[in-house]
Amino acid sequence: METSKDQMQKLKLAVLVSGSGTNLQSLIDAQKEGYFNSEIALVVSNKASAYGLTRAENSGIKAIVIESDKELLDTLLENEIDLIVLAGYLKVISPELINAYENKIINIHPSLLPEYGGHGMYGLHVHEKVFADKKDQTGATVHYVTAQVDEGPIIIQKTLRVDYDTIKSPEELQRAVLIIEHEILKEAIKIIESH
Ligand code: GRF
């Protein structure tokens, strides 16, 4: 039985970025088209140079740079954030933050976890390994963040079958997987709203 829109929770989201923010953009676009109920209330980066901050500002979303874990936790609590979305956030999340937001932090990872996850497996490194292993399929995963890197409960995954006649480099694989990331991240928000 389909959950009606008014039964779906409206969560205040904080999206944490460190780079270009195309996953953030996919959430901004999804919110604008009413794909989910929730609201992106805050965008935070640990890097002043992150283009994701510009994307937020261009959409009228509060965007701030924070380096310290303590300041990050205080800011999230002050803004009454319900769910933290790690979208290419390359800083390790502190145990204090994980405890304060237990089961309320999600992460998008560019592989079919548990494969190609864990320390050092982020960004292009993931695709370089998948490409070197000539895996016939890869994909993306949205999972809850726990103290063990990339091991939290999986919310949604989507598979990409890799055709090495068309995918000729890890960079091309990264571009193909990024499209899948954009599809499943907004879907993960909808799934959590219906809990
Ligand atoms: C994505 O590939 C994501 O899987 C990884 O970092 C990258 C972020 O890309 N965690 P963007 O900043 O959202 O474009």
PDB file of C-alpha atoms and ligand atoms in Angstrom:
ATOM      1  CA  MET A   1       0.000   0.000   0.000  1.00  0.00           C
ATOM      2  CA  GLU A   2       1.513   3.278  -1.194  1.00  0.00           C
ATOM      3  CA  THR A   3       2.229   5.679   1.712  1.00  0.00           C
ATOM      4  CA  SER A   4       0.440   8.945   0.895  1.00  0.00           C
ATOM      5  CA  LYS A   5       2.524  12.121   0.774  1.00  0.00           C
ATOM      6  CA  ASP A   6       0.981  13.565   3.937  1.00  0.00           C
ATOM      7  CA  GLN A   7       1.936  10.395   5.844  1.00  0.00           C
ATOM      8  CA  MET A   8       5.589  10.786   4.821  1.00  0.00           C
ATOM      9  CA  GLN A   9       7.797  12.481   7.408  1.00  0.00           C
ATOM     10  CA  LYS A  10       9.237  15.923   6.561  1.00  0.00           C
ATOM     11  CA  LEU A  11      12.847  15.778   7.700  1.00  0.00           C
ATOM     12  CA  LYS A  12      15.298  18.679   8.052  1.00  0.00           C
ATOM     13  CA  LEU A  13      18.347  17.540   6.080  1.00  0.00           C
ATOM     14  CA  ALA A  14      21.964  18.638   6.390  1.00  0.00           C
ATOM     15  CA  VAL A  15      24.079  17.660   3.380  1.00  0.00           C
ATOM     16  CA  LEU A  16      27.845  17.425   3.948  1.00  0.00           C
ATOM     17  CA  VAL A  17      30.103  17.870   0.917  1.00  0.00           C
ATOM     18  CA  SER A  18      33.811  18.208   0.161  1.00  0.00           C
ATOM     19  CA  GLY A  19      33.825  18.563  -3.607  1.00  0.00           C
ATOM     20  CA  SER A  20      31.750  19.292  -6.681  1.00  0.00           C
ATOM     21  CA  GLY A  21      28.406  18.452  -5.037  1.00  0.00           C
ATOM     22  CA  THR A  22      26.634  16.755  -7.948  1.00  0.00           C
ATOM     23  CA  ASN A  23      24.932  14.440  -5.437  1.00  0.00           C
ATOM     24  CA  LEU A  24      23.837  17.520  -3.482  1.00  0.00           C
ATOM     25  CA  GLN A  25      22.536  19.004  -6.731  1.00  0.00           C
ATOM     26  CA  SER A  26      20.493  15.856  -7.371  1.00  0.00           C
ATOM     27  CA  LEU A  27      18.841  16.359  -3.951  1.00  0.00           C
ATOM     28  CA  ILE A  28      18.253  20.087  -4.581  1.00  0.00           C
ATOM     29  CA  ASP A  29      16.582  19.261  -7.913  1.00  0.00           C
ATOM     30  CA  ALA A  30      14.533  16.433  -6.322  1.00  0.00           C
ATOM     31  CA  GLN A  31      13.309  18.777  -3.561  1.00  0.00           C
ATOM     32  CA  LYS A  32      12.340  21.428  -6.132  1.00  0.00           C
ATOM     33  CA  GLU A  33      10.241  18.897  -8.093  1.00  0.00           C
ATOM     34  CA  GLY A  34       8.598  17.625  -4.890  1.00  0.00           C
ATOM     35  CA  TYR A  35      10.157  14.164  -5.253  1.00  0.00           C
ATOM     36  CA  PHE A  36      10.394  13.927  -1.465  1.00  0.00           C
ATOM     37  CA  ASN A  37       8.839  15.815   1.478  1.00  0.00           C
ATOM     38  CA  SER A  38      12.011  16.733   3.314  1.00  0.00           C
ATOM     39  CA  GLU A  39      13.877  20.018   3.201  1.00  0.00           C
ATOM     40  CA  ILE A  40      17.609  20.627   2.732  1.00  0.00           C
ATOM     41  CA  ALA A  41      18.046  23.064   5.614  1.00  0.00           C
ATOM     42  CA  LEU A  42      21.848  23.267   5.639  1.00  0.00           C
ATOM     43  CA  VAL A  43      24.908  22.432   3.537  1.00  0.00           C
ATOM     44  CA  VAL A  44      28.251  22.065   5.298  1.00  0.00           C
ATOM     45  CA  SER A  45      31.724  21.556   3.875  1.00  0.00           C
ATOM     46  CA  ASN A  46      35.127  21.083   5.478  1.00  0.00           C
ATOM     47  CA  LYS A  47      36.599  22.826   2.396  1.00  0.00           C
ATOM     48  CA  ALA A  48      35.934  26.472   1.519  1.00  0.00           C
ATOM     49  CA  SER A  49      36.706  25.570  -2.117  1.00  0.00           C
ATOM     50  CA  ALA A  50      33.918  22.966  -2.409  1.00  0.00           C
ATOM     51  CA  TYR A  51      31.694  23.876  -5.357  1.00  0.00           C
ATOM     52  CA  GLY A  52      28.856  22.215  -3.458  1.00  0.00           C
ATOM     53  CA  LEU A  53      28.723  25.374  -1.291  1.00  0.00           C
ATOM     54  CA  THR A  54      28.097  27.451  -4.412  1.00  0.00           C
ATOM     55  CA  ARG A  55      25.335  25.073  -5.526  1.00  0.00           C
ATOM     56  CA  ALA A  56      23.643  25.553  -2.142  1.00  0.00           C
ATOM     57  CA  GLU A  57      23.967  29.348  -2.260  1.00  0.00           C
ATOM     58  CA  ASN A  58      22.586  29.400  -5.808  1.00  0.00           C
ATOM     59  CA  SER A  59      19.494  27.620  -4.433  1.00  0.00           C
ATOM     60  CA  GLY A  60      19.105  29.869  -1.380  1.00  0.00           C
ATOM     61  CA  ILE A  61      20.252  27.152   1.028  1.00  0.00           C
ATOM     62  CA  LYS A  62      22.367  28.094   4.078  1.00  0.00           C
ATOM     63  CA  ALA A  63      25.943  26.969   3.307  1.00  0.00           C
ATOM     64  CA  ILE A  64      28.822  27.044   5.797  1.00  0.00           C
ATOM     65  CA  VAL A  65      32.413  25.863   6.142  1.00  0.00           C
ATOM     66  CA  ILE A  66      33.219  23.973   9.349  1.00  0.00           C
ATOM     67  CA  GLU A  67      36.481  22.200  10.195  1.00  0.00           C
ATOM     68  CA  SER A  68      36.006  21.205  13.820  1.00  0.00           C
ATOM     69  CA  ASP A  69      33.895  18.151  14.748  1.00  0.00           C
ATOM     70  CA  LYS A  70      32.620  19.901  17.894  1.00  0.00           C
ATOM     71  CA  GLU A  71      31.445  22.941  15.924  1.00  0.00           C
ATOM     72  CA  LEU A  72      29.815  20.625  13.358  1.00  0.00           C
ATOM     73  CA  LEU A  73      27.798  18.779  16.014  1.00  0.00           C
ATOM     74  CA  ASP A  74      26.746  22.036  17.731  1.00  0.00           C
ATOM     75  CA  THR A  75      25.661  23.544  14.387  1.00  0.00           C
ATOM     76  CA  LEU A  76      23.609  20.478  13.429  1.00  0.00           C
ATOM     77  CA  LEU A  77      21.837  20.488  16.808  1.00  0.00           C
ATOM     78  CA  GLU A  78      21.241  24.266  16.685  1.00  0.00           C
ATOM     79  CA  ASN A  79      19.632  23.861  13.256  1.00  0.00           C
ATOM     80  CA  GLU A  80      17.472  20.984  14.554  1.00  0.00           C
ATOM     81  CA  ILE A  81      18.732  18.702  11.777  1.00  0.00           C
ATOM     82  CA  ASP A  82      16.928  15.323  11.600  1.00  0.00           C
ATOM     83  CA  LEU A  83      19.080  13.525   9.023  1.00  0.00           C
ATOM     84  CA  ILE A  84      22.691  14.029   7.921  1.00  0.00           C
ATOM     85  CA  VAL A  85      23.534  13.114   4.311  1.00  0.00           C
ATOM     86  CA  LEU A  86      27.217  12.544   3.501  1.00  0.00           C
ATOM     87  CA  ALA A  87      27.552  13.320  -0.210  1.00  0.00           C
ATOM     88  CA  GLY A  88      31.230  13.129  -1.050  1.00  0.00           C
ATOM     89  CA  TYR A  89      32.230  14.290   2.432  1.00  0.00           C
ATOM     90  CA  LEU A  90      35.834  13.172   2.789  1.00  0.00           C
ATOM     91  CA  LYS A  91      36.367  13.805   6.511  1.00  0.00           C
ATOM     92  CA  VAL A  92      35.932  10.940   9.025  1.00  0.00           C
ATOM     93  CA  ILE A  93      32.795  11.407  11.142  1.00  0.00           C
ATOM     94  CA  SER A  94      33.618  11.654  14.860  1.00  0.00           C
ATOM     95  CA  PRO A  95      32.304   8.992  17.301  1.00  0.00           C
ATOM     96  CA  GLU A  96      30.521  11.810  19.178  1.00  0.00           C
ATOM     97  CA  LEU A  97      28.593  12.770  16.060  1.00  0.00           C
ATOM     98  CA  ILE A  98      27.782   9.138  15.234  1.00  0.00           C
ATOM     99  CA  ASN A  99      26.453   8.639  18.782  1.00  0.00           C
ATOM    100  CA  ALA A 100      24.472  11.902  18.788  1.00  0.00           C
ATOM    101  CA  TYR A 101      22.923  11.027  15.404  1.00  0.00           C
ATOM    102  CA  GLU A 102      22.652   7.231  15.702  1.00  0.00           C
ATOM    103  CA  ASN A 103      20.850   5.817  12.625  1.00  0.00           C
ATOM    104  CA  LYS A 104      20.445   9.387  11.351  1.00  0.00           C
ATOM    105  CA  ILE A 105      23.544   9.665   9.159  1.00  0.00           C
ATOM    106  CA  ILE A 106      23.567   8.225   5.627  1.00  0.00           C
ATOM    107  CA  ASN A 107      26.358   8.000   3.062  1.00  0.00           C
ATOM    108  CA  ILE A 108      26.468   7.459  -0.696  1.00  0.00           C
ATOM    109  CA  HIS A 109      29.257   5.141  -1.780  1.00  0.00           C
ATOM    110  CA  PRO A 110      30.184   4.465  -5.436  1.00  0.00           C
ATOM    111  CA  SER A 111      30.286   0.638  -5.305  1.00  0.00           C
ATOM    112  CA  LEU A 112      28.108  -2.338  -4.391  1.00  0.00           C
ATOM    113  CA  LEU A 113      29.089  -2.520  -0.711  1.00  0.00           C
ATOM    114  CA  PRO A 114      30.510  -4.498   0.973  1.00  0.00           C
ATOM    115  CA  GLU A 115      32.666  -4.823  -2.157  1.00  0.00           C
ATOM    116  CA  TYR A 116      35.193  -2.033  -2.723  1.00  0.00           C
ATOM    117  CA  GLY A 117      34.508  -0.295   0.569  1.00  0.00           C
ATOM    118  CA  GLY A 118      36.558   0.592   3.631  1.00  0.00           C
ATOM    119  CA  HIS A 119      39.651   2.667   4.237  1.00  0.00           C
ATOM    120  CA  GLY A 120      41.134   4.271   1.149  1.00  0.00           C
ATOM    121  CA  MET A 121      38.198   3.227  -1.032  1.00  0.00           C
ATOM    122  CA  TYR A 122      36.651   6.560  -2.030  1.00  0.00           C
ATOM    123  CA  GLY A 123      36.160   8.579  -5.206  1.00  0.00           C
ATOM    124  CA  LEU A 124      38.201   7.498  -8.234  1.00  0.00           C
ATOM    125  CA  HIS A 125      40.172   4.907  -6.206  1.00  0.00           C
ATOM    126  CA  VAL A 126      37.040   2.739  -6.132  1.00  0.00           C
ATOM    127  CA  HIS A 127      36.612   2.803  -9.898  1.00  0.00           C
ATOM    128  CA  GLU A 128      40.322   2.237 -10.554  1.00  0.00           C
ATOM    129  CA  LYS A 129      40.120  -1.003  -8.566  1.00  0.00           C
ATOM    130  CA  VAL A 130      36.845  -2.165 -10.157  1.00  0.00           C
ATOM    131  CA  PHE A 131      38.287  -1.369 -13.610  1.00  0.00           C
ATOM    132  CA  ALA A 132      41.565  -3.173 -12.863  1.00  0.00           C
ATOM    133  CA  ASP A 133      39.584  -6.198 -11.657  1.00  0.00           C
ATOM    134  CA  LYS A 134      37.426  -5.997 -14.825  1.00  0.00           C
ATOM    135  CA  LYS A 135      34.323  -6.623 -12.735  1.00  0.00           C
ATOM    136  CA  ASP A 136      31.318  -7.217 -14.976  1.00  0.00           C
ATOM    137  CA  GLN A 137      29.141  -5.210 -12.643  1.00  0.00           C
ATOM    138  CA  THR A 138      29.458  -2.397 -10.117  1.00  0.00           C
ATOM    139  CA  GLY A 139      27.038   0.253  -8.875  1.00  0.00           C
ATOM    140  CA  ALA A 140      26.296   2.494  -5.909  1.00  0.00           C
ATOM    141  CA  THR A 141      25.056   2.116  -2.340  1.00  0.00           C
ATOM    142  CA  VAL A 142      23.343   4.325   0.228  1.00  0.00           C
ATOM    143  CA  HIS A 143      23.906   3.050   3.759  1.00  0.00           C
ATOM    144  CA  TYR A 144      23.636   4.184   7.372  1.00  0.00           C
ATOM    145  CA  VAL A 145      26.917   5.425   8.843  1.00  0.00           C
ATOM    146  CA  THR A 146      28.300   3.522  11.829  1.00  0.00           C
ATOM    147  CA  ALA A 147      31.702   3.504  13.564  1.00  0.00           C
ATOM    148  CA  GLN A 148      32.967   0.923  11.024  1.00  0.00           C
ATOM    149  CA  VAL A 149      33.730   2.658   7.690  1.00  0.00           C
ATOM    150  CA  ASP A 150      31.240   1.696   4.937  1.00  0.00           C
ATOM    151  CA  GLU A 151      29.745  -1.170   6.986  1.00  0.00           C
ATOM    152  CA  GLY A 152      26.429   0.272   8.176  1.00  0.00           C
ATOM    153  CA  PRO A 153      23.020  -1.200   7.193  1.00  0.00           C
ATOM    154  CA  ILE A 154      22.299  -0.769   3.483  1.00  0.00           C
ATOM    155  CA  ILE A 155      19.231   1.326   2.532  1.00  0.00           C
ATOM    156  CA  ILE A 156      19.358   1.003  -1.254  1.00  0.00           C
ATOM    157  CA  GLN A 157      21.748  -0.238  -3.952  1.00  0.00           C
ATOM    158  CA  LYS A 158      21.603  -0.144  -7.737  1.00  0.00           C
ATOM    159  CA  THR A 159      23.721  -2.221 -10.104  1.00  0.00           C
ATOM    160  CA  LEU A 160      25.497  -1.100 -13.278  1.00  0.00           C
ATOM    161  CA  ARG A 161      26.513  -3.796 -15.755  1.00  0.00           C
ATOM    162  CA  VAL A 162      29.916  -2.762 -17.141  1.00  0.00           C
ATOM    163  CA  ASP A 163      30.475  -3.075 -20.909  1.00  0.00           C
ATOM    164  CA  TYR A 164      34.222  -2.657 -21.398  1.00  0.00           C
ATOM    165  CA  ASP A 165      33.665  -1.968 -25.102  1.00  0.00           C
ATOM    166  CA  THR A 166      32.117   1.365 -24.094  1.00  0.00           C
ATOM    167  CA  ILE A 167      33.649   2.004 -20.651  1.00  0.00           C
ATOM    168  CA  LYS A 168      37.322   2.539 -21.545  1.00  0.00           C
ATOM    169  CA  SER A 169      38.733   4.047 -18.335  1.00  0.00           C
ATOM    170  CA  PRO A 170      38.110   4.350 -14.574  1.00  0.00           C
ATOM    171  CA  GLU A 171      37.054   7.965 -15.218  1.00  0.00           C
ATOM    172  CA  GLU A 172      34.358   6.816 -17.629  1.00  0.00           C
ATOM    173  CA  LEU A 173      33.246   4.209 -15.066  1.00  0.00           C
ATOM    174  CA  GLN A 174      33.072   6.962 -12.421  1.00  0.00           C
ATOM    175  CA  ARG A 175      30.823   9.059 -14.673  1.00  0.00           C
ATOM    176  CA  ALA A 176      28.490   6.113 -15.303  1.00  0.00           C
ATOM    177  CA  VAL A 177      28.258   5.247 -11.585  1.00  0.00           C
ATOM    178  CA  LEU A 178      27.651   8.897 -10.640  1.00  0.00           C
ATOM    179  CA  ILE A 179      24.399   8.811 -12.633  1.00  0.00           C
ATOM    180  CA  ILE A 180      23.268   5.850 -10.518  1.00  0.00           C
ATOM    181  CA  GLU A 181      24.276   7.671  -7.337  1.00  0.00           C
ATOM    182  CA  HIS A 182      22.032  10.576  -8.266  1.00  0.00           C
ATOM    183  CA  GLU A 183      19.115   8.183  -8.831  1.00  0.00           C
ATOM    184  CA  ILE A 184      19.398   6.286  -5.543  1.00  0.00           C
ATOM    185  CA  LEU A 185      20.297   9.095  -3.125  1.00  0.00           C
ATOM    186  CA  LYS A 186      16.954  10.887  -3.528  1.00  0.00           C
ATOM    187  CA  GLU A 187      15.206   7.477  -3.395  1.00  0.00           C
ATOM    188  CA  ALA A 188      16.931   6.777  -0.060  1.00  0.00           C
ATOM    189  CA  ILE A 189      15.438  10.002   1.365  1.00  0.00           C
ATOM    190  CA  LYS A 190      11.961   8.838   0.320  1.00  0.00           C
ATOM    191  CA  ILE A 191      12.522   5.419   1.889  1.00  0.00           C
ATOM    192  CA  ILE A 192      13.585   7.005   5.198  1.00  0.00           C
ATOM    193  CA  GLU A 193      10.617   9.414   5.135  1.00  0.00           C
ATOM    194  CA  SER A 194       8.273   6.443   4.978  1.00  0.00           C
ATOM    195  CA  HIS A 195       9.795   4.767   8.093  1.00  0.00           C
TER     196      HIS A 195
HETATM  197  C1  GRF B   1      30.721  10.606  -5.398  1.00  0.00           C
HETATM  198  O1  GRF B   1      31.328   9.746  -6.307  1.00  0.00           O
HETATM  199  C2  GRF B   1      30.391   9.845  -4.139  1.00  0.00           C
HETATM  200  O2  GRF B   1      30.083   8.496  -4.366  1.00  0.00           O
HETATM  201  C3  GRF B   1      31.654   9.904  -3.382  1.00  0.00           C
HETATM  202  O3  GRF B   1      32.198  11.179  -3.646  1.00  0.00           O
HETATM  203  C4  GRF B   1      31.701  11.646  -4.882  1.00  0.00           C
HETATM  204  C5  GRF B   1      31.005  12.940  -4.630  1.00  0.00           C
HETATM  205  O4  GRF B   1      30.687  13.509  -5.822  1.00  0.00           O
HETATM  206  N1  GRF B   1      31.391   9.700  -1.984  1.00  0.00           N
HETATM  207  P1  GRF B   1      29.883  14.890  -5.789  1.00  0.00           P
HETATM  208  O5  GRF B   1      30.702  15.861  -4.951  1.00  0.00           O
HETATM  209  O6  GRF B   1      28.554  14.618  -5.184  1.00  0.00           O
HETATM  210  O7  GRF B   1      29.810  15.274  -7.244  1.00  0.00           O
END
